[in-house]
DNA sequence: GACTCTGTTGGT
DNA sequence: ACCAACAGAGT
């Protein structure tokens, strides 16, 4: 059935992603994450890495060459990779934010955009806490997909008789169904779903992001400020 | 059936 | 004021 004529076309389409690489002088564009990530891996091969000197298990300093990042990653090479690949994930969710602004006819946020490519503090490592899993993946996009996949162990449908029990270490949550579990799992991974293309801020839901944009654009402030 | 949005709550 | 988490409703 075709979409209803009067519904707002605010659906975010992954097929409309425009992913721009901002590594060093690079400005390649991609429309899917697979190609973008594999492109990024080419930038990272051998980047400040010498066998025998920069041992993967010893600490070092890794300057990130992503434009307007200017971060010196202190730690192991694996910490640097996690940082570098987070830029790719950040590009993706910022692009989702851009689509959102466009499709809802909003004005962008008015904060300074010097922070647009700054990435937040990440966990020391991205390790899956699902029972008996313990998988560690240094690429946030791939890590989040991995965790998400654990929800596939539950049957389809919205009304499961026994629900979908989270098996994350120490978690007792029983979600209503596997879709709720997917949502819940993001609270364990701190995965964000959307980011502001202007200031770079990350948000856990689309409504939070829309609130942010409206607030920053000064549109109809609902609070008692002044 | 597979998401997606919205309102409430509770913590900082 | 801000935000994460959740339940339940809506598409």
XYZ file of N, CA, C and O (backbone and C1' of nucleotides) in Angstrom, chain A residues 176 180 184 187 192 204 208 215 223-225, chain C:
121
model
N 9.448 -6.273 26.688
C 8.196 -6.825 26.173
C 8.422 -7.671 24.916
O 7.759 -8.669 24.693
N 11.828 -3.852 21.871
C 12.071 -3.137 23.125
C 13.446 -3.494 23.672
O 14.129 -2.669 24.251
N 16.488 -1.147 24.687
C 17.089 -1.273 26.016
C 18.599 -1.515 25.929
O 19.370 -0.964 26.719
N 21.028 1.244 26.159
C 21.383 1.830 27.452
C 22.651 1.167 27.995
O 23.370 1.752 28.797
N 24.207 6.182 20.618
C 23.314 7.291 20.297
C 22.789 7.092 18.881
O 23.449 6.462 18.047
N 20.184 10.445 22.290
C 19.750 9.056 22.355
C 18.407 8.838 21.670
O 17.991 7.715 21.473
N 14.732 14.030 21.388
C 15.715 14.809 22.145
C 16.444 15.758 21.206
O 16.687 16.918 21.519
N 15.349 24.406 20.728
C 15.823 25.217 21.849
C 16.941 26.145 21.401
O 16.923 27.342 21.647
N 9.981 27.079 28.297
C 10.310 27.139 29.712
C 10.007 28.530 30.277
O 9.552 29.419 29.575
N 10.256 28.721 31.586
C 9.916 29.980 32.230
C 11.112 30.934 32.267
O 11.191 31.833 33.096
N 12.065 30.726 31.372
C 13.241 31.582 31.361
C 12.892 32.976 30.855
O 11.748 33.251 30.541
P 13.239 26.559 32.825
O 14.497 25.585 32.857
C 15.830 26.132 32.842
C 16.808 25.010 32.688
C 16.657 24.215 31.390
O 17.889 24.229 30.723
C 16.846 22.768 33.267
P 17.871 23.614 29.215
O 18.303 22.102 29.436
C 19.564 21.819 30.043
C 19.613 20.357 30.390
C 19.238 19.420 29.243
O 20.402 18.811 28.741
C 18.410 18.702 31.363
P 20.310 17.967 27.405
O 20.136 16.503 27.992
C 21.062 16.006 28.957
C 20.495 14.739 29.562
C 20.001 13.742 28.512
O 20.758 12.563 28.603
C 18.470 13.963 30.321
P 20.658 11.494 27.451
O 20.302 10.215 28.330
C 21.077 9.916 29.486
C 20.358 8.881 30.316
C 19.974 7.608 29.571
O 20.193 6.524 30.459
C 18.016 8.651 30.433
P 20.106 5.057 29.907
O 18.598 4.666 30.235
C 18.189 4.562 31.592
C 16.705 4.322 31.641
C 16.206 3.204 30.727
O 15.723 2.153 31.542
C 14.791 5.120 30.682
P 15.204 0.829 30.867
O 13.636 1.071 30.869
C 12.981 1.497 32.081
C 11.582 1.935 31.748
C 10.837 0.964 30.844
O 9.818 0.322 31.585
C 10.472 3.251 30.242
P 9.073 -0.937 30.962
O 7.591 -0.376 30.827
C 7.085 0.530 31.802
C 5.798 1.145 31.288
C 4.907 0.176 30.519
O 3.563 0.429 30.896
C 5.523 1.984 29.105
P 2.382 -0.531 30.433
O 1.649 0.316 29.314
C 1.310 1.683 29.575
C 1.037 2.374 28.262
C 0.154 1.566 27.296
O -0.863 2.438 26.826
C 2.073 2.366 26.202
P -2.082 1.922 25.938
O -2.071 3.013 24.771
C -1.753 4.380 25.072
C -1.342 5.055 23.789
C -2.239 4.701 22.599
O -2.590 5.896 21.920
C 0.045 4.267 22.089
P -3.563 5.890 20.664
O -2.527 6.056 19.465
C -1.620 7.162 19.466
C -0.688 7.028 18.265
C -1.424 6.723 16.956
O -0.999 7.658 15.989
C 0.360 5.189 17.310
P -1.634 7.708 14.529
O -0.532 6.959 13.674
C 0.768 7.527 13.554
C 1.612 6.625 12.681
C 0.956 6.263 11.340
O 1.913 6.510 10.315
C 1.729 4.335 12.417
